[in-house]
PDB file of C-alpha atoms in Angstrom:
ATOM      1  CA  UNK A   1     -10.361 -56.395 -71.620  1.00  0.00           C
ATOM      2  CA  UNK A   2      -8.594 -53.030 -71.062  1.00  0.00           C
ATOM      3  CA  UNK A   3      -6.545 -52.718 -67.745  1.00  0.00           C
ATOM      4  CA  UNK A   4      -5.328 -49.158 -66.972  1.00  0.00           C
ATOM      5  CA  UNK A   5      -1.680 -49.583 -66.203  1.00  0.00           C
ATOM      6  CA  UNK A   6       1.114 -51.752 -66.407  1.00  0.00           C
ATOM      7  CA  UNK A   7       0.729 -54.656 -63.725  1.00  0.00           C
ATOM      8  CA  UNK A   8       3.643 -57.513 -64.711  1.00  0.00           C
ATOM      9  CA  UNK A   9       7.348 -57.383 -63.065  1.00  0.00           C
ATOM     10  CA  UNK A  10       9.975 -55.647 -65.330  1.00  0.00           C
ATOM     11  CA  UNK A  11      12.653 -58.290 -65.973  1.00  0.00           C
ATOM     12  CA  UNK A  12      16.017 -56.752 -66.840  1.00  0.00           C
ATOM     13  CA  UNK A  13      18.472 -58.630 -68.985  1.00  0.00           C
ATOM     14  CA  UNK A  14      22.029 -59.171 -68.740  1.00  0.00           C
ATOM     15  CA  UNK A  15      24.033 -58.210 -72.354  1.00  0.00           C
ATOM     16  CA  UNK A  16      24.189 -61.741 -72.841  1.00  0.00           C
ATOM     17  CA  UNK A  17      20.767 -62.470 -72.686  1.00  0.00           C
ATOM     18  CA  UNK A  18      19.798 -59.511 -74.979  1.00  0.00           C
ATOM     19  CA  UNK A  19      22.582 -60.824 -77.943  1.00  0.00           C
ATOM     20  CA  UNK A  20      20.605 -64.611 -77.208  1.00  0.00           C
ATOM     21  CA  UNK A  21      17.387 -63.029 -77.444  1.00  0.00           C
ATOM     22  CA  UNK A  22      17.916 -60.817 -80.632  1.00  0.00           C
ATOM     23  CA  UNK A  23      19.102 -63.591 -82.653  1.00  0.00           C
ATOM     24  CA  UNK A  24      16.238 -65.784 -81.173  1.00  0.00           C
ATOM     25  CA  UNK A  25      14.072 -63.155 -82.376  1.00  0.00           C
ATOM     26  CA  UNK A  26      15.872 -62.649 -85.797  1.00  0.00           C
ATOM     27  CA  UNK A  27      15.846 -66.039 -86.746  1.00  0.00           C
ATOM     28  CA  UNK A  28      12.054 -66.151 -85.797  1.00  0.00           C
ATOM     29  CA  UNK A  29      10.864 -62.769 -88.071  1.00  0.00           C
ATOM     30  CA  UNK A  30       9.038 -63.392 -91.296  1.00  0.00           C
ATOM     31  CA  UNK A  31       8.908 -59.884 -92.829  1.00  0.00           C
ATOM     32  CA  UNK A  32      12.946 -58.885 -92.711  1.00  0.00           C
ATOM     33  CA  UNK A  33      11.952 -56.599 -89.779  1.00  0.00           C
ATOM     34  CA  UNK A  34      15.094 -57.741 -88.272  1.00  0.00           C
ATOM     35  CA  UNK A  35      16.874 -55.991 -84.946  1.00  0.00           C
ATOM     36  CA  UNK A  36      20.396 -55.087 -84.743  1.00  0.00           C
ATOM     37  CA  UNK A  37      22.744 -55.226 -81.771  1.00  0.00           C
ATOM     38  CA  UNK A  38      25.081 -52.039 -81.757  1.00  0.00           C
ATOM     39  CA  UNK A  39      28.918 -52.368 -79.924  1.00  0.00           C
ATOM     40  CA  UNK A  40      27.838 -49.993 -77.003  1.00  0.00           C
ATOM     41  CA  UNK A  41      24.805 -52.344 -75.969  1.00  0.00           C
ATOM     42  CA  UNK A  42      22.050 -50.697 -77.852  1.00  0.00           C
ATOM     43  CA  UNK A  43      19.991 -52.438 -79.815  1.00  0.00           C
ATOM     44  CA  UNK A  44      17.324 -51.546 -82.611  1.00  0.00           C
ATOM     45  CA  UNK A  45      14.438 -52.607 -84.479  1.00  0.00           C
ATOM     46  CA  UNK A  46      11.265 -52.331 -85.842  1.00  0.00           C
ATOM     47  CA  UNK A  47       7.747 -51.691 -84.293  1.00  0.00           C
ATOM     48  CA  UNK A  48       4.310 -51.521 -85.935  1.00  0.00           C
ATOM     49  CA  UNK A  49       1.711 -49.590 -84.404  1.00  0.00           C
ATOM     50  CA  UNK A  50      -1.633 -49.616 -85.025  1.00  0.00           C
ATOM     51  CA  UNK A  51      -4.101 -46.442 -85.125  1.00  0.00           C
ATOM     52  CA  UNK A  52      -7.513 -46.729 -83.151  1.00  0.00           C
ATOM     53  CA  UNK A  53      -8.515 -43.048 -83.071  1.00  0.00           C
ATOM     54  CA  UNK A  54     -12.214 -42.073 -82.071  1.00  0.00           C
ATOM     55  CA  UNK A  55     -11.166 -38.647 -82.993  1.00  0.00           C
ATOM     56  CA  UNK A  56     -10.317 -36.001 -86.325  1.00  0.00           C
ATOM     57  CA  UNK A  57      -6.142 -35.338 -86.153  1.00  0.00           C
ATOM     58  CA  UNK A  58      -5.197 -32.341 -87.269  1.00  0.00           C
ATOM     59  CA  UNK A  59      -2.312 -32.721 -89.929  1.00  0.00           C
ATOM     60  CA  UNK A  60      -0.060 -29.907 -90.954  1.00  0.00           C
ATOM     61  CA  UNK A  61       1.288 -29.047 -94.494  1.00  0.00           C
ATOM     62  CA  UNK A  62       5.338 -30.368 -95.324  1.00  0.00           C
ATOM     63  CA  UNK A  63       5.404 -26.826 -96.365  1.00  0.00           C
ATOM     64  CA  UNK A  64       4.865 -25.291 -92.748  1.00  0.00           C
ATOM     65  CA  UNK A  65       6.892 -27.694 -91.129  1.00  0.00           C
ATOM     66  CA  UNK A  66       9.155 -25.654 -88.574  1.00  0.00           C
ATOM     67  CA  UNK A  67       7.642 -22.213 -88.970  1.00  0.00           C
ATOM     68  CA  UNK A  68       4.620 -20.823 -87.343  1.00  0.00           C
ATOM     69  CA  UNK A  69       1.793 -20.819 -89.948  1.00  0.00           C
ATOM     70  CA  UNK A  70      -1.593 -19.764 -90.622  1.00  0.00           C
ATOM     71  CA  UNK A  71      -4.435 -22.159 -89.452  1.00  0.00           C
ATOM     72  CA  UNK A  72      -5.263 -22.561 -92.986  1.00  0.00           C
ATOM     73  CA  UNK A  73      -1.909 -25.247 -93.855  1.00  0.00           C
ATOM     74  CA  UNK A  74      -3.371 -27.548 -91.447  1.00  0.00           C
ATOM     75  CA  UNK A  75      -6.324 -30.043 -91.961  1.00  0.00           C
ATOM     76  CA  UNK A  76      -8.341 -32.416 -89.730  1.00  0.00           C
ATOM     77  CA  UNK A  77      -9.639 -35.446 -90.778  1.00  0.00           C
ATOM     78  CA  UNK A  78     -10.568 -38.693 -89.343  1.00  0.00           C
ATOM     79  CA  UNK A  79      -7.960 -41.432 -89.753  1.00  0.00           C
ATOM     80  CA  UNK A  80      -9.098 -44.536 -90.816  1.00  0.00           C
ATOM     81  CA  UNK A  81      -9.446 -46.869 -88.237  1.00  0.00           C
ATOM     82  CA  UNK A  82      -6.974 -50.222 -88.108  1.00  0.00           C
ATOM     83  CA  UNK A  83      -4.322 -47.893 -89.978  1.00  0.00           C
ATOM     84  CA  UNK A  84      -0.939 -49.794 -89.627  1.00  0.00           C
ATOM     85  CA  UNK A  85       1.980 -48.021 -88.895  1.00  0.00           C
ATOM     86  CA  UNK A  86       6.182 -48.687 -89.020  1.00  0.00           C
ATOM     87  CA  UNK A  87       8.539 -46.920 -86.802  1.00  0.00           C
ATOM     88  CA  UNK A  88      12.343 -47.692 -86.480  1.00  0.00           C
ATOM     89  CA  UNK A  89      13.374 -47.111 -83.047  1.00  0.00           C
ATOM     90  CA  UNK A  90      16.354 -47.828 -80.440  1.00  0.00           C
ATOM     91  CA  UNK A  91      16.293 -49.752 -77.049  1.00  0.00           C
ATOM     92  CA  UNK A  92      16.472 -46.592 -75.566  1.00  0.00           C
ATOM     93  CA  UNK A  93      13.309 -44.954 -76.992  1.00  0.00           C
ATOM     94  CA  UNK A  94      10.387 -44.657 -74.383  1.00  0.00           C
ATOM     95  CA  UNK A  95       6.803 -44.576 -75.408  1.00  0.00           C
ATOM     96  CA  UNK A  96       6.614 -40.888 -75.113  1.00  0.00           C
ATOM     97  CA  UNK A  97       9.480 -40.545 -77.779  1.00  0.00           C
ATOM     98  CA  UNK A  98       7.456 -43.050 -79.580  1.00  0.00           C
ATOM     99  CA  UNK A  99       4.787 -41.021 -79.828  1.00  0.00           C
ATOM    100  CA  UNK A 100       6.337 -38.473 -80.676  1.00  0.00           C
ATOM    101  CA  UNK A 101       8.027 -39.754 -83.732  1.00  0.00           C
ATOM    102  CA  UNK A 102       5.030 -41.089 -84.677  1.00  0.00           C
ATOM    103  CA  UNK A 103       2.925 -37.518 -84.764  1.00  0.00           C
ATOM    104  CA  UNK A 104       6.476 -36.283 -86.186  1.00  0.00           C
ATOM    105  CA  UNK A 105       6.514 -38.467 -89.350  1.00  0.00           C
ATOM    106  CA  UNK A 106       3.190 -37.900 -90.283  1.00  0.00           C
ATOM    107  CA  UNK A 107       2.790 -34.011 -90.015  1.00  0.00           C
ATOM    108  CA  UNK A 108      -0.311 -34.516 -87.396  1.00  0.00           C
ATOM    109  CA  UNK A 109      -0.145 -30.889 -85.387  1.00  0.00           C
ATOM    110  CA  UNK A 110      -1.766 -31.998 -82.067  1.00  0.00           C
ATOM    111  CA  UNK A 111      -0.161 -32.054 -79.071  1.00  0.00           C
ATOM    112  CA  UNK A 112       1.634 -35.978 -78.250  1.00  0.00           C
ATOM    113  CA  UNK A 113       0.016 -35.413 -74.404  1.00  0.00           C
ATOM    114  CA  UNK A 114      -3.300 -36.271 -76.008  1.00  0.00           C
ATOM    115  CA  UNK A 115      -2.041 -39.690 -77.238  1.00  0.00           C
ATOM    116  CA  UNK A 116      -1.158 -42.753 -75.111  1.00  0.00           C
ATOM    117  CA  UNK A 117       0.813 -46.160 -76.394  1.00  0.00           C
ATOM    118  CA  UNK A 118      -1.249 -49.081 -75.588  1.00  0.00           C
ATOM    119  CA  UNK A 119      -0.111 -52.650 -75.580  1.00  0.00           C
ATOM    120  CA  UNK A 120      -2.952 -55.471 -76.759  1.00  0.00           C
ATOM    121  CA  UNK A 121      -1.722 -59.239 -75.638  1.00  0.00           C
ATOM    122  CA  UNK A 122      -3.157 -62.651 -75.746  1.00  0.00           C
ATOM    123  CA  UNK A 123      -3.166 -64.901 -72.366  1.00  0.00           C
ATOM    124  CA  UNK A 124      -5.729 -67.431 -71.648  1.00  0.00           C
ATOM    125  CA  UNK A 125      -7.535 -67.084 -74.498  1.00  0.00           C
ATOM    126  CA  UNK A 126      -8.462 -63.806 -73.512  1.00  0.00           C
ATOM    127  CA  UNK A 127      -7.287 -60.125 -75.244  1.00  0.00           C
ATOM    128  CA  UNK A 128      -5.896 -58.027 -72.869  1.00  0.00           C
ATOM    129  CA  UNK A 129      -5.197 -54.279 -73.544  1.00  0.00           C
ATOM    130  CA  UNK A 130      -3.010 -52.262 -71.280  1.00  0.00           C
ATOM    131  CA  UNK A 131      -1.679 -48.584 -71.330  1.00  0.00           C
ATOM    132  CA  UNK A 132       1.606 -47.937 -71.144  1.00  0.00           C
ATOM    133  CA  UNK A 133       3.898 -45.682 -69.172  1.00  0.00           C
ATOM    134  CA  UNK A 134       5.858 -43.177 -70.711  1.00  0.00           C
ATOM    135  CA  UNK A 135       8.781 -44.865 -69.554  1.00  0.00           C
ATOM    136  CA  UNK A 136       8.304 -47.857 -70.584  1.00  0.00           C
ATOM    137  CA  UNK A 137      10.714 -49.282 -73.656  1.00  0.00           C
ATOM    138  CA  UNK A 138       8.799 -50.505 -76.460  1.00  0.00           C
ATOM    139  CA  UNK A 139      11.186 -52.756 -78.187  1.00  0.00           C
ATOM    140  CA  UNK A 140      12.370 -53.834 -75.748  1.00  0.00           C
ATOM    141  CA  UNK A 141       8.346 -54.902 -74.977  1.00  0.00           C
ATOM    142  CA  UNK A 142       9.079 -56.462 -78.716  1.00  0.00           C
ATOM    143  CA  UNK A 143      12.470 -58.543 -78.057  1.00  0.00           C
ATOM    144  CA  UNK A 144      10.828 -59.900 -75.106  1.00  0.00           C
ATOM    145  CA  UNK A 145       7.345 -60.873 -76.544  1.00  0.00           C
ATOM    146  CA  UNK A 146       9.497 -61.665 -79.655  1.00  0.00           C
ATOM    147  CA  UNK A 147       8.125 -60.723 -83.278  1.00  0.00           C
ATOM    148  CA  UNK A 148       4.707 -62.263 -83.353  1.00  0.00           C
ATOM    149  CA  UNK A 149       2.071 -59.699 -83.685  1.00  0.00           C
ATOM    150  CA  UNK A 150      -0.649 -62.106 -81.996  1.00  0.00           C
ATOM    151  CA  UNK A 151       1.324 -62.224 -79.021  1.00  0.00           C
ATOM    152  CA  UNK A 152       1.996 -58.193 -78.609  1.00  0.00           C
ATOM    153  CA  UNK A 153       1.047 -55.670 -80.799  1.00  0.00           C
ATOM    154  CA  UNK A 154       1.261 -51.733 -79.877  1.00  0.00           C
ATOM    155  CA  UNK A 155      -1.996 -49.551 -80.346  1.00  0.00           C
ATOM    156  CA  UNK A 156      -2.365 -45.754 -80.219  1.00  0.00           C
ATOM    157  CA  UNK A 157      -5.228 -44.182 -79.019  1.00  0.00           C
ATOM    158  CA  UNK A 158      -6.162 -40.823 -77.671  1.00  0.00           C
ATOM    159  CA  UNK A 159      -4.973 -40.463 -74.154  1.00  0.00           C
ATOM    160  CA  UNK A 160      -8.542 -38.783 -72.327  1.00  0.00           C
ATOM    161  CA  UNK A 161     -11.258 -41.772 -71.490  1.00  0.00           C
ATOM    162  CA  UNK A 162     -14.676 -40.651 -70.851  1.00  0.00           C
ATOM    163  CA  UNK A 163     -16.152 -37.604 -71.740  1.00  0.00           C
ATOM    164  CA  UNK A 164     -14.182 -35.174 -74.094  1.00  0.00           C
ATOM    165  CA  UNK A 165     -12.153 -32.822 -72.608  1.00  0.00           C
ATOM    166  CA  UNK A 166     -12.915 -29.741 -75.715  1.00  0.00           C
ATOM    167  CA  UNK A 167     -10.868 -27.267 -73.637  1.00  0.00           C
ATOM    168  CA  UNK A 168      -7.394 -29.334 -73.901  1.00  0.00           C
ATOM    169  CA  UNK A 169      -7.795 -28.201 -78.056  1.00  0.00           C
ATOM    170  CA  UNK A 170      -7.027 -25.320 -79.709  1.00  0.00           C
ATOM    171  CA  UNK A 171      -9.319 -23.156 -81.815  1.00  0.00           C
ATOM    172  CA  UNK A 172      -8.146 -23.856 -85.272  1.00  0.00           C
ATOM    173  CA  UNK A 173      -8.867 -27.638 -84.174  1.00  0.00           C
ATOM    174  CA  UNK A 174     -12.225 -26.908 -82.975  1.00  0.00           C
ATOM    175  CA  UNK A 175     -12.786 -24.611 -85.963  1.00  0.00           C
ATOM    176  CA  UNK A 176     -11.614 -27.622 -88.193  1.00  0.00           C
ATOM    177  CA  UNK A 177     -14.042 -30.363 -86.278  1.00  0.00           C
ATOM    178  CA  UNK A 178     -16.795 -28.091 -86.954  1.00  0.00           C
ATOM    179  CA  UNK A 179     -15.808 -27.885 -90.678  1.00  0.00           C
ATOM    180  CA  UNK A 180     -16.074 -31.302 -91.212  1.00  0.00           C
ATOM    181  CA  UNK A 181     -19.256 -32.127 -88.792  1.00  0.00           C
ATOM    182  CA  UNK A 182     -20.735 -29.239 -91.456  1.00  0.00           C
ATOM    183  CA  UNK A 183     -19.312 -31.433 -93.839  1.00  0.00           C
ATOM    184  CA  UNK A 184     -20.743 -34.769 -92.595  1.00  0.00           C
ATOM    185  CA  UNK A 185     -24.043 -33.175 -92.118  1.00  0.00           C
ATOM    186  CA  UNK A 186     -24.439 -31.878 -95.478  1.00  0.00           C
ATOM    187  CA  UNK A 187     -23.302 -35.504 -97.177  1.00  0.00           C
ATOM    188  CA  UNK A 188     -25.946 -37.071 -94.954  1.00  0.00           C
ATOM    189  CA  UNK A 189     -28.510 -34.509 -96.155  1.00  0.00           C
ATOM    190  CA  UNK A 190     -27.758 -34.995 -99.725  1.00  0.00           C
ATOM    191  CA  UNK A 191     -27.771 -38.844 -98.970  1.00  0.00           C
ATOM    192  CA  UNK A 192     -31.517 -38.405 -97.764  1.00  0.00           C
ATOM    193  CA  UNK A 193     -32.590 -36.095-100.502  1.00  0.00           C
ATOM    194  CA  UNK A 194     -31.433 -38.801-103.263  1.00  0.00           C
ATOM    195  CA  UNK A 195     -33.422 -41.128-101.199  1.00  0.00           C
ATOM    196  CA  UNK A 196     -36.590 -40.102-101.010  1.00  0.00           C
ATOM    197  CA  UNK A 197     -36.174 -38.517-104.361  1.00  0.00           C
ATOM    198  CA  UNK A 198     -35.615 -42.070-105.649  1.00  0.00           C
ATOM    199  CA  UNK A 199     -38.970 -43.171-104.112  1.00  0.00           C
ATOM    200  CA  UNK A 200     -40.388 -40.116-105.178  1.00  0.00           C
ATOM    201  CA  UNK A 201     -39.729 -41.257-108.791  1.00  0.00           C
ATOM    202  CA  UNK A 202     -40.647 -44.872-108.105  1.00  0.00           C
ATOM    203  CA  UNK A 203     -44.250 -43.609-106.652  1.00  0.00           C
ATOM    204  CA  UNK A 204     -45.032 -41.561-108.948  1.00  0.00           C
ATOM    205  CA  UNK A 205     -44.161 -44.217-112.127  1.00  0.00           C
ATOM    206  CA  UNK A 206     -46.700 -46.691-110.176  1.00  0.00           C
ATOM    207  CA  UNK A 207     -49.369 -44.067-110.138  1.00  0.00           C
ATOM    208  CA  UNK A 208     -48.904 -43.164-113.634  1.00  0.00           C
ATOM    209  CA  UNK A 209     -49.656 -46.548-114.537  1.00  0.00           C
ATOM    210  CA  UNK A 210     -52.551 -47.135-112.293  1.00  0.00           C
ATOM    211  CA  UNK A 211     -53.773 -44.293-113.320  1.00  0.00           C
ATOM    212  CA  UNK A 212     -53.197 -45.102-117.075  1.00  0.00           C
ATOM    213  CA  UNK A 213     -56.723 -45.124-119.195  1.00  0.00           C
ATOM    214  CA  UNK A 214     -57.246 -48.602-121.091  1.00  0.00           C
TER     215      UNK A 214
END
C-alpha cells in the first residue's frame, strides 16, 4: 500500500534520549553497522537503500567527473531491480542530501529532482510505503525504527508517477534510451530468428524421414 506523504507525528528527542536510543540500537545491530554519538550532539550511522527504478539512469565516466564532457562518457542502462545500496550519513542529512550522495557515489548524471526517498514499513500485517519529504532525517527515521530492516527500510524510486514526463530529460538521455530500446529490439529479433530457425530444423528432420524411401 503506497500513501503519498508523510502522515505520523514527528517526535523530537531530548540528548538523553538519543545517547539511550543509540546504544539501544547498537547493542541490537547484527552486521557492525553501528551509529556513533559525536560531542556536539550529532550522531551518525549507516543506511541501506534499496533501488526500484522503472527507468534507464544515465551514468557518467570517473574520468569526466567535474568537467563538462561530451555525451559520449556517459551511458544509460537499466539498473537491476532490488539493487542494495550503503550510505554513511549524519543526523543532520535530509533525504534530498541523501539523494544526492547517492547519485554522487555512483557517477549516475541525472538530475536528483527526478528521484524521491521512499520509506516501506510493516504495521498490521500490512506493507506500507510512504514518500518522504525532503526534509525529513533519515537516520534519524533509522534510530527510531531501530536497525531491523523488516521494520523500515528506505527505497528509491523515480520521483514522476503516472505517465512519463520525456520533456524533464535531456537529449543525450533520450538519445541514450533510444540506443538501448534499438538495442532491446534487435536482441528480441535475434531471439525470434533462433527460434523459429530451431523449428525450422526440427521440421524439416521429421519430413526427411517421412519422406525417407524404404
Amino acid at each position: 500500500k503506497d500513501v503519498q506523504k508523510e502522515r505520523e507525528p514527528h517526535v523530537y528527542l531530548s540528548k538523553e534520549e538519543v545517547k539511550e536510543k543509540i546504544q539501544s540500537y547498537n547493542s541490537s545491530v547484527t552486521d557492525k553497522l553501528k551509529m556513533t554519538l559525536n560531542a556536539n550532539g550529532i550522531y551518525t550511522g549507516f543506511i541501506k537503500v534499496q533501488m526500484e527504478l522503472c527507468r534507464p539512469i544515465t551514468v557518467q565516466s570517473s574520468q569526466s567527473q567535474g568537467r563538462c564532457s561530451p555525451s559520449s562518457t556517459e551511458t544509460a542502462f537499466y539498473l537491476p531491480d532490488g539493487c542494495m545500496n550503503t550510505l554513511h550519513i549524519s543526523s543532520t542529512n535530509t533525504v534530498r542530501e541523501v539523494i544526492e550522495a547517492l547519485l554522487k557515489k555512483f557517477f549516475v548524471a541525472d538530475n536528483p529532482a527526478k528521484f524521491a526517498l521512499y520509506k516501506r514499513c510493516h504495521k498490521e500485517d500490512q506493507v506500507y510505503t510512504c514518500k518522504l519529504s525532503d526534509r525529513e532525517h533519515p537516520l534519524y527515521l533509522r534510530l527510531v525504527a531501530g536497525p531491523k530492516t523488516e521494520m523500515l527500510s528506505f527505497v528509491l524510486r523515480e520521483h514522476e508517477t503516472g505517465e512519463v514526463m520525456w520533456e524533464a530529460f535531456s537529449i543525450p538521455e533520450l538519445q541514450n534510451f533510444l540506443r538501448i530500446l534499438d538495442k532491446e529490439e534487435n536482441d528480441q529479433l535475434q531471439i525470434l530468428k533462433n527460434r523459429y530457425a530451431a523449428y525450422r530444423g526440427k521440421l524439416e528432420e521429421a519430413l526427411r524421414g517421412v519422406l525417407k524411401p524404404g
